Amino acid sequence: MVTLGIETSCDETSVAVLHDSRVLANIVSSQVAHTKFGGVVPEIAARNHIKVIVPLTRNALEVAGKDLYDVDLISVTRGPGLVGALLVGLSYAKSLAISLNKPLIGVNHLEGHIYGLQLGGVLPRHPYLVLIVSGGHTEIVLVGEPFHYRTLGRTLDDACGEAFDKVAKLMGLPYPGGPYIEKRAAQGKRRTIDFPVPRPEGLSFSYAGLKTAVLYYTRDNPRYDVNDVAANFQEVALEHLVEVATRAMSETGVKDLGLVGGVTVNKRLREKFFALAEKMSMHLRVSPVQFCTDNAAMIARAGMERFKRFGPSDLAIDVVARERLEDIT
Ligand code: KG4
Ligand code: ZN
């Protein structure tokens, strides 16, 4: 079965081709137009998706050695995300499905990230926990059985990646800030600034307080060292993830944890979780970096699995700005 995956939920346009579970092509075009605004501008994102989606699809099929008539299933992100951006991908996917007379499946972006784990050849055993850490989401999810999700905790305010981006911006680093913070942090000294580890109730996350603490520190110390601020912010931001994940494991008794989402590319994050895995004798699962940040291969994989179990989506499906994993229809 050949699945064409399409992802346009934010500022990455991506098209992938899978033959069964094998990734033949996974092309990602990141929009640089947002850099000068220091964040994603929804209108610009949608317009850029329109510009590149057709050539990107041609390119992905060429890399995969397939043509449109080989495609058996079209899998597309329907949300959550930016409505205008999602509409480009969904409308294009629908037009392909109608003209090729092939089934369409709409995929939840977070479920896509969860299936990103399997693209790395990891087949987690149920039940397992997934920590989703991206620019839009920070959640810890229990996957009891295939397609059954229970979100144990999510962020009360900013997502972790969003905090990386905002802290980078206030220090004058480019957008998206995560990779720049990581680079600067590697040259800074950890545990030299006293930023508090956020400790909201239960298994919730919170990054607004930490972001504000960094803002005040940089205001009060105009000659601050960017590397040191980055190192201390990053350490605390990641420690928060480790603490919540540890509590989730002890509360559920589940010792199988997958890490997904753009922030899990971060090497210090991986280092901290691998240290935790050793300490807690748990199974830690991570994907190669190309399947952690937004990509269409994960959408194709999730769509293929969902199609095999539940059949195609109705061609009348719409995009959804928000959709919890529990509410996937
Ligand atoms: O999953 P993703 O590609 O898109 C969303 O669904 O949001 O995640 C993007 C986020 C951005 O906030 C970006 O700054 C962050 O992931 N990110 C990183 C790193 N690479 C990307 N954060 C920390 N360290 C990194 N190396
Ligand atoms: Zn994402």
CSV table of C-alpha atoms and ligand atoms in Angstrom, one decimal:
chain,number,residue,atom,x,y,z
A,1,MET,CA,0.0,0.0,0.0
A,2,VAL,CA,1.4,3.4,-1.0
A,3,THR,CA,0.4,6.3,1.2
A,4,LEU,CA,0.9,9.9,0.4
A,5,GLY,CA,1.2,12.1,3.5
A,6,ILE,CA,0.5,15.8,3.6
A,7,GLU,CA,1.3,18.1,6.5
A,8,THR,CA,0.5,21.9,6.6
A,9,SER,CA,-0.6,22.6,10.2
A,10,CYS,CA,1.9,25.4,10.9
A,11,ASP,CA,5.0,26.7,9.1
A,12,GLU,CA,6.3,23.5,7.6
A,13,THR,CA,5.0,22.2,4.3
A,14,SER,CA,5.7,18.5,4.1
A,15,VAL,CA,4.9,15.7,1.7
A,16,ALA,CA,5.9,12.1,2.2
A,17,VAL,CA,5.5,8.8,0.4
A,18,LEU,CA,5.3,5.5,2.3
A,19,HIS,CA,5.3,2.0,0.9
A,20,ASP,CA,3.5,0.1,3.7
A,21,SER,CA,5.5,1.3,6.7
A,22,ARG,CA,8.7,2.1,4.8
A,23,VAL,CA,9.4,5.8,4.2
A,24,LEU,CA,10.4,6.3,0.5
A,25,ALA,CA,10.4,10.1,0.7
A,26,ASN,CA,9.8,12.7,3.4
A,27,ILE,CA,10.3,16.2,2.0
A,28,VAL,CA,10.0,19.1,4.4
A,29,SER,CA,10.1,22.8,3.4
A,30,SER,CA,10.5,25.2,6.3
A,31,GLN,CA,9.2,28.7,5.8
A,32,VAL,CA,11.9,31.2,6.4
A,33,ALA,CA,9.5,34.2,5.8
A,34,HIS,CA,8.5,34.2,9.4
A,35,THR,CA,12.0,34.8,10.8
A,36,LYS,CA,11.8,38.6,10.4
A,37,PHE,CA,8.6,38.7,12.4
A,38,GLY,CA,10.0,36.5,15.3
A,39,GLY,CA,7.1,34.1,15.1
A,40,VAL,CA,4.6,32.4,12.7
A,41,VAL,CA,2.3,34.8,10.8
A,42,PRO,CA,-0.8,32.6,9.9
A,43,GLU,CA,-1.7,34.4,6.7
A,44,ILE,CA,1.9,34.1,5.4
A,45,ALA,CA,2.0,30.5,6.4
A,46,ALA,CA,-1.1,29.7,4.4
A,47,ARG,CA,0.1,31.6,1.3
A,48,ASN,CA,3.5,29.8,1.4
A,49,HIS,CA,1.8,26.4,1.6
A,50,ILE,CA,-0.2,27.2,-1.5
A,51,LYS,CA,3.0,28.1,-3.4
A,52,VAL,CA,5.0,25.0,-2.6
A,53,ILE,CA,2.5,22.1,-2.1
A,54,VAL,CA,2.3,21.1,-5.7
A,55,PRO,CA,6.1,21.1,-6.5
A,56,LEU,CA,6.8,19.5,-3.2
A,57,THR,CA,4.4,16.6,-4.0
A,58,ARG,CA,6.0,16.1,-7.4
A,59,ASN,CA,9.4,16.2,-5.7
A,60,ALA,CA,8.4,13.6,-3.1
A,61,LEU,CA,6.9,11.2,-5.7
A,62,GLU,CA,10.1,11.6,-7.8
A,63,VAL,CA,12.3,10.7,-4.8
A,64,ALA,CA,10.1,7.8,-4.0
A,65,GLY,CA,10.1,6.5,-7.6
A,66,LYS,CA,6.3,6.6,-7.8
A,67,ASP,CA,3.7,8.6,-9.7
A,68,LEU,CA,0.3,9.8,-8.5
A,69,TYR,CA,-1.5,6.8,-10.0
A,70,ASP,CA,0.5,4.5,-7.6
A,71,VAL,CA,-1.0,6.2,-4.6
A,72,ASP,CA,-3.5,4.0,-2.7
A,73,LEU,CA,-4.3,6.4,0.2
A,74,ILE,CA,-4.0,10.1,0.9
A,75,SER,CA,-3.4,11.0,4.5
A,76,VAL,CA,-3.6,14.6,5.6
A,77,THR,CA,-3.4,16.6,8.8
A,78,ARG,CA,-6.8,18.1,9.7
A,79,GLY,CA,-5.8,19.7,13.0
A,80,PRO,CA,-5.0,20.9,15.5
A,81,GLY,CA,-3.1,23.9,14.0
A,82,LEU,CA,-3.6,27.1,12.1
A,83,VAL,CA,-6.9,27.0,10.3
A,84,GLY,CA,-5.8,28.8,7.1
A,85,ALA,CA,-2.7,26.6,6.9
A,86,LEU,CA,-4.6,23.4,7.5
A,87,LEU,CA,-7.1,24.3,4.8
A,88,VAL,CA,-4.5,24.4,2.1
A,89,GLY,CA,-3.3,20.8,2.9
A,90,LEU,CA,-6.8,19.4,3.4
A,91,SER,CA,-8.3,21.1,0.2
A,92,TYR,CA,-5.3,19.8,-1.9
A,93,ALA,CA,-5.7,16.3,-0.4
A,94,LYS,CA,-9.4,16.3,-1.1
A,95,SER,CA,-8.9,17.3,-4.7
A,96,LEU,CA,-6.3,14.5,-5.2
A,97,ALA,CA,-8.6,12.0,-3.6
A,98,ILE,CA,-11.5,13.0,-5.8
A,99,SER,CA,-9.5,13.2,-9.1
A,100,LEU,CA,-7.6,9.9,-8.4
A,101,ASN,CA,-10.7,8.2,-6.9
A,102,LYS,CA,-8.6,7.1,-3.9
A,103,PRO,CA,-9.5,7.1,-0.2
A,104,LEU,CA,-8.8,10.1,2.1
A,105,ILE,CA,-7.9,10.0,5.8
A,106,GLY,CA,-7.8,13.0,8.1
A,107,VAL,CA,-5.2,12.8,10.8
A,108,ASN,CA,-4.8,14.5,14.2
A,109,HIS,CA,-1.3,16.2,14.3
A,110,LEU,CA,-0.6,14.9,17.8
A,111,GLU,CA,-1.4,11.4,16.9
A,112,GLY,CA,0.9,11.9,13.9
A,113,HIS,CA,3.7,12.8,16.3
A,114,ILE,CA,3.0,9.7,18.4
A,115,TYR,CA,3.4,7.5,15.2
A,116,GLY,CA,6.6,9.4,14.5
A,117,LEU,CA,8.1,7.0,17.1
A,118,GLN,CA,7.3,4.0,14.9
A,119,LEU,CA,9.0,5.5,11.9
A,120,GLY,CA,12.3,5.0,13.7
A,121,GLY,CA,11.6,1.3,13.9
A,122,VAL,CA,10.3,1.5,17.4
A,123,LEU,CA,7.2,-0.5,18.1
A,124,PRO,CA,6.2,0.4,21.7
A,125,ARG,CA,4.3,-2.2,23.7
A,126,HIS,CA,1.0,-1.0,25.2
A,127,PRO,CA,0.4,0.5,27.6
A,128,TYR,CA,3.0,3.2,27.1
A,129,LEU,CA,3.5,6.9,27.9
A,130,VAL,CA,4.3,9.6,25.4
A,131,LEU,CA,5.7,13.0,26.2
A,132,ILE,CA,4.8,15.4,23.4
A,133,VAL,CA,7.0,18.5,23.5
A,134,SER,CA,6.6,20.8,20.6
A,135,GLY,CA,6.1,24.5,19.7
A,136,GLY,CA,2.3,24.2,20.2
A,137,HIS,CA,2.0,21.4,22.7
A,138,THR,CA,3.4,20.0,25.9
A,139,GLU,CA,1.5,16.9,27.1
A,140,ILE,CA,2.0,13.6,28.8
A,141,VAL,CA,-0.3,10.9,27.3
A,142,LEU,CA,-1.1,7.3,28.2
A,143,VAL,CA,-1.6,5.1,25.3
A,144,GLY,CA,-3.5,2.2,26.8
A,145,GLU,CA,-4.1,0.4,23.5
A,146,PRO,CA,-3.9,1.4,19.9
A,147,PHE,CA,-6.0,4.6,19.2
A,148,HIS,CA,-6.9,4.9,23.0
A,149,TYR,CA,-5.3,8.0,24.5
A,150,ARG,CA,-5.6,9.6,27.9
A,151,THR,CA,-3.9,12.9,28.4
A,152,LEU,CA,-2.6,12.9,31.9
A,153,GLY,CA,-1.4,16.4,31.9
A,154,ARG,CA,-0.8,19.3,29.6
A,155,THR,CA,0.6,22.8,29.8
A,156,LEU,CA,-1.4,25.4,31.7
A,157,ASP,CA,0.1,28.2,29.6
A,158,ASP,CA,3.0,28.2,27.2
A,159,ALA,CA,4.2,25.1,25.4
A,160,CYS,CA,7.9,24.2,26.1
A,161,GLY,CA,9.0,24.9,22.5
A,162,GLU,CA,7.1,28.2,22.7
A,163,ALA,CA,9.1,29.1,25.8
A,164,PHE,CA,12.4,28.3,24.0
A,165,ASP,CA,11.2,30.5,21.1
A,166,LYS,CA,10.2,33.4,23.3
A,167,VAL,CA,13.3,33.3,25.5
A,168,ALA,CA,15.4,33.3,22.3
A,169,LYS,CA,13.5,36.3,21.0
A,170,LEU,CA,14.0,38.3,24.1
A,171,MET,CA,17.7,37.7,23.8
A,172,GLY,CA,17.7,38.7,20.1
A,173,LEU,CA,18.2,35.2,18.7
A,174,PRO,CA,16.5,34.2,15.5
A,175,TYR,CA,13.2,32.3,15.1
A,176,PRO,CA,12.6,29.4,15.7
A,177,GLY,CA,14.7,29.9,18.8
A,178,GLY,CA,15.0,26.3,20.1
A,179,PRO,CA,18.1,25.2,18.1
A,180,TYR,CA,19.8,28.6,18.9
A,181,ILE,CA,19.2,28.2,22.6
A,182,GLU,CA,20.6,24.7,22.4
A,183,LYS,CA,23.7,26.0,20.6
A,184,ARG,CA,24.3,28.9,23.0
A,185,ALA,CA,23.5,26.7,26.1
A,186,ALA,CA,26.3,24.3,25.1
A,187,GLN,CA,28.8,27.1,25.6
A,188,GLY,CA,27.3,28.4,28.9
A,189,LYS,CA,27.5,27.3,32.5
A,190,ARG,CA,24.6,25.5,34.0
A,191,ARG,CA,23.3,26.1,37.5
A,192,THR,CA,24.8,29.6,37.7
A,193,ILE,CA,21.5,31.5,37.7
A,194,ASP,CA,18.7,30.6,40.0
A,195,PHE,CA,15.6,30.1,37.8
A,196,PRO,CA,13.0,28.1,39.6
A,197,VAL,CA,11.8,24.7,38.3
A,198,PRO,CA,8.1,25.1,37.6
A,199,ARG,CA,6.0,22.9,39.9
A,200,PRO,CA,2.3,23.2,38.9
A,201,GLU,CA,-0.3,20.7,40.4
A,202,GLY,CA,-0.5,17.1,39.3
A,203,LEU,CA,0.9,16.2,36.0
A,204,SER,CA,0.4,19.7,34.5
A,205,PHE,CA,3.2,21.7,32.9
A,206,SER,CA,3.8,25.5,33.0
A,207,TYR,CA,6.3,27.6,31.3
A,208,ALA,CA,5.0,31.2,31.7
A,209,GLY,CA,6.7,31.7,35.1
A,210,LEU,CA,10.1,30.5,33.9
A,211,LYS,CA,9.8,32.7,30.8
A,212,THR,CA,9.0,35.7,33.0
A,213,ALA,CA,11.9,34.9,35.3
A,214,VAL,CA,14.3,35.0,32.3
A,215,LEU,CA,12.7,38.3,31.2
A,216,TYR,CA,13.2,39.9,34.6
A,217,TYR,CA,16.8,38.5,34.9
A,218,THR,CA,17.8,40.0,31.5
A,219,ARG,CA,16.2,43.3,32.4
A,220,ASP,CA,17.9,43.5,35.8
A,221,ASN,CA,21.3,42.4,34.4
A,222,PRO,CA,21.7,44.3,31.1
A,223,ARG,CA,25.2,42.8,30.6
A,224,TYR,CA,24.0,39.3,31.0
A,225,ASP,CA,25.8,36.4,29.2
A,226,VAL,CA,23.6,34.9,26.5
A,227,ASN,CA,25.2,31.5,26.8
A,228,ASP,CA,24.7,31.3,30.6
A,229,VAL,CA,21.1,32.5,30.4
A,230,ALA,CA,20.5,29.9,27.6
A,231,ALA,CA,22.2,27.1,29.6
A,232,ASN,CA,20.3,27.9,32.8
A,233,PHE,CA,16.9,28.4,31.1
A,234,GLN,CA,17.3,25.2,29.1
A,235,GLU,CA,18.3,23.1,32.1
A,236,VAL,CA,15.3,24.2,34.1
A,237,ALA,CA,12.9,23.9,31.2
A,238,LEU,CA,14.1,20.3,30.6
A,239,GLU,CA,14.2,19.4,34.3
A,240,HIS,CA,10.5,20.3,34.5
A,241,LEU,CA,9.8,17.7,31.7
A,242,VAL,CA,11.9,15.1,33.5
A,243,GLU,CA,10.1,15.7,36.8
A,244,VAL,CA,6.6,15.4,35.3
A,245,ALA,CA,7.5,12.3,33.3
A,246,THR,CA,9.0,10.7,36.4
A,247,ARG,CA,5.8,11.4,38.4
A,248,ALA,CA,3.6,10.0,35.5
A,249,MET,CA,5.6,6.8,35.5
A,250,SER,CA,5.3,6.3,39.2
A,251,GLU,CA,1.6,7.2,39.3
A,252,THR,CA,0.7,4.9,36.4
A,253,GLY,CA,3.3,2.2,37.0
A,254,VAL,CA,4.1,2.3,33.2
A,255,LYS,CA,7.8,2.2,32.6
A,256,ASP,CA,7.7,2.6,28.8
A,257,LEU,CA,8.2,6.2,27.6
A,258,GLY,CA,8.4,7.7,24.1
A,259,LEU,CA,9.6,11.2,23.4
A,260,VAL,CA,8.1,13.1,20.4
A,261,GLY,CA,7.8,16.6,19.1
A,262,GLY,CA,10.3,19.2,17.9
A,263,VAL,CA,11.9,19.9,21.2
A,264,THR,CA,13.0,16.3,21.6
A,265,VAL,CA,15.6,16.9,18.9
A,266,ASN,CA,17.5,18.7,21.7
A,267,LYS,CA,20.6,16.8,22.7
A,268,ARG,CA,20.6,17.9,26.3
A,269,LEU,CA,17.0,16.7,26.6
A,270,ARG,CA,18.0,13.3,25.3
A,271,GLU,CA,21.0,13.1,27.6
A,272,LYS,CA,18.8,13.9,30.6
A,273,PHE,CA,16.2,11.3,29.7
A,274,PHE,CA,18.7,8.7,28.9
A,275,ALA,CA,20.2,9.3,32.4
A,276,LEU,CA,16.7,9.0,33.9
A,277,ALA,CA,16.1,5.7,31.9
A,278,GLU,CA,19.2,4.2,33.4
A,279,LYS,CA,18.2,5.3,36.9
A,280,MET,CA,14.6,4.1,36.7
A,281,SER,CA,15.3,1.0,34.6
A,282,MET,CA,12.6,2.0,32.1
A,283,HIS,CA,12.3,1.7,28.3
A,284,LEU,CA,13.0,5.0,26.6
A,285,ARG,CA,12.1,5.4,23.0
A,286,VAL,CA,13.1,8.3,20.7
A,287,SER,CA,13.0,8.7,16.9
A,288,PRO,CA,15.6,10.0,14.5
A,289,VAL,CA,15.4,13.8,14.4
A,290,GLN,CA,13.8,14.0,11.0
A,291,PHE,CA,10.7,12.3,12.5
A,292,CYS,CA,10.6,14.5,15.6
A,293,THR,CA,10.0,17.9,14.1
A,294,ASP,CA,6.9,18.4,11.9
A,295,ASN,CA,6.9,16.0,8.9
A,296,ALA,CA,4.5,14.3,6.6
A,297,ALA,CA,5.9,10.8,7.1
A,298,MET,CA,4.4,10.6,10.6
A,299,ILE,CA,1.1,11.8,9.2
A,300,ALA,CA,1.2,9.1,6.5
A,301,ARG,CA,2.0,6.4,9.0
A,302,ALA,CA,-0.7,7.4,11.5
A,303,GLY,CA,-3.2,7.7,8.6
A,304,MET,CA,-2.3,4.3,7.3
A,305,GLU,CA,-2.8,2.7,10.7
A,306,ARG,CA,-6.1,4.5,11.2
A,307,PHE,CA,-7.3,3.6,7.7
A,308,LYS,CA,-6.6,-0.1,8.2
A,309,ARG,CA,-8.6,-0.1,11.5
A,310,PHE,CA,-11.5,2.4,10.8
A,311,GLY,CA,-11.6,2.9,7.0
A,312,PRO,CA,-11.5,6.2,5.1
A,313,SER,CA,-12.7,9.6,6.3
A,314,ASP,CA,-15.7,11.3,4.8
A,315,LEU,CA,-14.8,13.7,2.0
A,316,ALA,CA,-16.8,16.3,3.8
A,317,ILE,CA,-14.4,16.5,6.8
A,318,ASP,CA,-13.3,19.9,7.9
A,319,VAL,CA,-10.1,21.3,9.5
A,320,VAL,CA,-10.1,21.6,13.4
A,321,ALA,CA,-8.1,24.4,15.1
A,322,ARG,CA,-8.2,22.3,18.3
A,323,GLU,CA,-8.8,18.6,18.9
A,324,ARG,CA,-7.8,16.6,21.9
A,325,LEU,CA,-6.4,13.1,21.4
A,326,GLU,CA,-9.4,11.7,23.4
A,327,ASP,CA,-11.8,13.4,20.9
A,328,ILE,CA,-10.5,12.1,17.6
A,329,THR,CA,-13.4,11.2,15.3
B,1,KG4,O1,7.0,19.6,16.5
B,1,KG4,P1,7.5,20.9,15.9
B,1,KG4,O2,8.3,20.9,14.7
B,1,KG4,O3,6.2,21.8,15.5
B,1,KG4,C1,5.1,21.9,16.3
B,1,KG4,O4,4.2,21.1,16.2
B,1,KG4,O5,5.1,22.9,17.1
B,1,KG4,O6,8.2,21.7,17.1
B,1,KG4,C2,8.7,23.0,16.8
B,1,KG4,C3,9.4,23.5,18.1
B,1,KG4,C4,9.8,25.0,18.1
B,1,KG4,O7,9.3,25.6,19.2
B,1,KG4,C5,11.3,24.9,18.1
B,1,KG4,O8,12.0,26.0,18.6
B,1,KG4,C6,11.5,23.6,18.9
B,1,KG4,O9,10.5,22.7,18.5
B,1,KG4,N1,12.9,23.0,18.7
B,1,KG4,C7,13.8,22.9,19.7
B,1,KG4,C8,15.0,22.4,19.0
B,1,KG4,N2,14.7,22.2,17.7
B,1,KG4,C9,13.4,22.6,17.5
B,1,KG4,N3,13.8,23.2,20.9
B,1,KG4,C10,14.9,23.0,21.7
B,1,KG4,N4,16.0,22.5,21.1
B,1,KG4,C11,16.1,22.2,19.8
B,1,KG4,N5,17.2,21.7,19.3
B,2,ZN,ZN,4.2,19.3,15.6
